[in-house]
PDB file of C-alpha atoms in Angstrom:
ATOM      1  CA  MET A   1      53.311   3.129  19.763  1.00 87.00           C
ATOM      2  CA  VAL A   2      53.783   6.572  21.652  1.00 91.00           C
ATOM      3  CA  LEU A   3      57.392   6.962  20.302  1.00 95.00           C
ATOM      4  CA  ASN A   4      56.330   5.981  16.842  1.00 95.00           C
ATOM      5  CA  LYS A   5      53.407   8.622  16.806  1.00 96.00           C
ATOM      6  CA  ILE A   6      55.753  11.404  18.207  1.00 96.00           C
ATOM      7  CA  SER A   7      58.382  10.550  15.328  1.00 97.00           C
ATOM      8  CA  THR A   8      55.566  10.618  12.719  1.00 98.00           C
ATOM      9  CA  ILE A   9      54.400  14.148  13.990  1.00 98.00           C
ATOM     10  CA  GLU A  10      57.976  15.457  14.025  1.00 98.00           C
ATOM     11  CA  ARG A  11      58.746  14.058  10.600  1.00 98.00           C
ATOM     12  CA  CYS A  12      55.581  15.534   9.066  1.00 98.00           C
ATOM     13  CA  LEU A  13      56.032  19.008  10.545  1.00 97.00           C
ATOM     14  CA  LYS A  14      59.821  18.925   9.460  1.00 98.00           C
ATOM     15  CA  ARG A  15      58.615  18.225   5.895  1.00 97.00           C
ATOM     16  CA  VAL A  16      56.084  20.953   6.039  1.00 97.00           C
ATOM     17  CA  ARG A  17      58.751  23.385   7.141  1.00 96.00           C
ATOM     18  CA  GLU A  18      61.132  22.198   4.290  1.00 95.00           C
ATOM     19  CA  VAL A  19      58.591  22.358   1.514  1.00 95.00           C
ATOM     20  CA  TYR A  20      57.085  25.815   2.758  1.00 93.00           C
ATOM     21  CA  SER A  21      60.603  27.252   3.644  1.00 88.00           C
ATOM     22  CA  GLY A  22      58.926  30.357   4.969  1.00 88.00           C
ATOM     23  CA  SER A  23      57.932  31.513   1.445  1.00 88.00           C
ATOM     24  CA  PRO A  24      54.263  32.256   0.580  1.00 90.00           C
ATOM     25  CA  ALA A  25      55.189  31.836  -2.970  1.00 88.00           C
ATOM     26  CA  SER A  26      55.738  28.082  -2.237  1.00 83.00           C
ATOM     27  CA  LEU A  27      51.892  27.813  -2.101  1.00 90.00           C
ATOM     28  CA  GLU A  28      51.671  28.604  -5.911  1.00 93.00           C
ATOM     29  CA  ASP A  29      53.054  25.308  -6.600  1.00 94.00           C
ATOM     30  CA  PHE A  30      50.174  22.753  -6.416  1.00 96.00           C
ATOM     31  CA  THR A  31      52.717  19.784  -5.641  1.00 95.00           C
ATOM     32  CA  LYS A  32      54.046  21.795  -2.723  1.00 95.00           C
ATOM     33  CA  GLN A  33      50.399  22.568  -1.720  1.00 95.00           C
ATOM     34  CA  ASP A  34      49.615  18.911  -1.832  1.00 97.00           C
ATOM     35  CA  SER A  35      52.735  18.021   0.173  1.00 96.00           C
ATOM     36  CA  ILE A  36      52.054  20.529   2.823  1.00 96.00           C
ATOM     37  CA  ILE A  37      48.461  19.621   3.158  1.00 97.00           C
ATOM     38  CA  LEU A  38      49.197  15.892   3.340  1.00 98.00           C
ATOM     39  CA  ASN A  39      51.819  16.293   5.956  1.00 98.00           C
ATOM     40  CA  ILE A  40      49.629  18.599   8.118  1.00 98.00           C
ATOM     41  CA  GLN A  41      46.673  16.065   7.923  1.00 98.00           C
ATOM     42  CA  ARG A  42      49.045  13.074   8.781  1.00 98.00           C
ATOM     43  CA  ALA A  43      50.556  15.109  11.913  1.00 98.00           C
ATOM     44  CA  CYS A  44      46.915  15.912  13.017  1.00 97.00           C
ATOM     45  CA  GLU A  45      45.842  12.246  12.614  1.00 98.00           C
ATOM     46  CA  ALA A  46      48.853  11.117  14.529  1.00 98.00           C
ATOM     47  CA  SER A  47      48.312  13.594  17.273  1.00 97.00           C
ATOM     48  CA  ILE A  48      44.560  12.385  17.626  1.00 97.00           C
ATOM     49  CA  ASP A  49      45.748   8.915  17.668  1.00 97.00           C
ATOM     50  CA  LEU A  50      48.286   9.662  20.360  1.00 97.00           C
ATOM     51  CA  ALA A  51      45.596  11.483  22.407  1.00 97.00           C
ATOM     52  CA  MET A  52      43.158   8.632  22.136  1.00 97.00           C
ATOM     53  CA  HIS A  53      45.848   6.169  23.073  1.00 96.00           C
ATOM     54  CA  ILE A  54      46.893   8.015  26.103  1.00 96.00           C
ATOM     55  CA  ALA A  55      43.348   8.566  27.345  1.00 96.00           C
ATOM     56  CA  ALA A  56      42.707   4.874  27.046  1.00 95.00           C
ATOM     57  CA  LYS A  57      45.916   3.844  28.643  1.00 95.00           C
ATOM     58  CA  GLU A  58      45.498   6.168  31.557  1.00 95.00           C
ATOM     59  CA  GLN A  59      41.720   5.156  31.910  1.00 96.00           C
ATOM     60  CA  LEU A  60      40.679   8.896  31.445  1.00 95.00           C
ATOM     61  CA  GLY A  61      37.423   7.871  29.695  1.00 92.00           C
ATOM     62  CA  LEU A  62      36.170   6.769  26.336  1.00 93.00           C
ATOM     63  CA  PRO A  63      36.418   9.709  24.010  1.00 95.00           C
ATOM     64  CA  GLN A  64      34.233   9.539  20.979  1.00 95.00           C
ATOM     65  CA  THR A  65      36.130  12.301  19.028  1.00 96.00           C
ATOM     66  CA  GLY A  66      39.560  13.882  18.773  1.00 94.00           C
ATOM     67  CA  ARG A  67      38.577  16.950  20.446  1.00 95.00           C
ATOM     68  CA  GLU A  68      37.058  15.018  23.301  1.00 95.00           C
ATOM     69  CA  ALA A  69      40.400  13.124  23.774  1.00 96.00           C
ATOM     70  CA  PHE A  70      42.237  16.404  24.069  1.00 96.00           C
ATOM     71  CA  ASP A  71      39.685  17.759  26.486  1.00 95.00           C
ATOM     72  CA  LEU A  72      40.094  14.460  28.631  1.00 96.00           C
ATOM     73  CA  LEU A  73      43.903  14.939  28.714  1.00 97.00           C
ATOM     74  CA  LYS A  74      43.534  18.587  29.668  1.00 97.00           C
ATOM     75  CA  ALA A  75      40.998  17.856  32.490  1.00 96.00           C
ATOM     76  CA  ASN A  76      43.367  15.281  33.907  1.00 96.00           C
ATOM     77  CA  GLY A  77      46.385  17.566  33.835  1.00 96.00           C
ATOM     78  CA  VAL A  78      48.213  15.668  30.962  1.00 96.00           C
ATOM     79  CA  ILE A  79      48.378  18.696  28.880  1.00 94.00           C
ATOM     80  CA  ASN A  80      47.784  22.353  29.602  1.00 93.00           C
ATOM     81  CA  GLU A  81      45.118  24.711  28.365  1.00 91.00           C
ATOM     82  CA  GLU A  82      47.344  26.247  25.728  1.00 91.00           C
ATOM     83  CA  THR A  83      48.103  22.859  24.310  1.00 89.00           C
ATOM     84  CA  ALA A  84      44.529  21.710  24.257  1.00 85.00           C
ATOM     85  CA  ALA A  85      43.434  24.769  22.442  1.00 83.00           C
ATOM     86  CA  LYS A  86      45.750  24.178  19.570  1.00 79.00           C
TER      87      LYS A  86
END
C-alpha cells in the first residue's frame, strides 16, 4: 500500500511537470489545465491516504482530517515541520 501510494504521487507529479514543462503558456490550453489539476488532486489524495495509513499503522491516533494526519506525523517525528507545512 505504501509503495503504491508513493508510486502514484511520483507518477502524478511527473505528469504535471511534463504537461506544464515550465511554461506558463501551457496554462492557456484547457486540456493541459485539466491534466495538471487532476494530477495535482490525485497526488494530494494519495498523500493524505498515505498519511492516514501511517498514522493508523503506527497507532498515532485517529485523525479526522488530512491536516490532522500530517499534524500527528509531525508531532511523532515521522515528518519534519517543513514537510508538514506543505
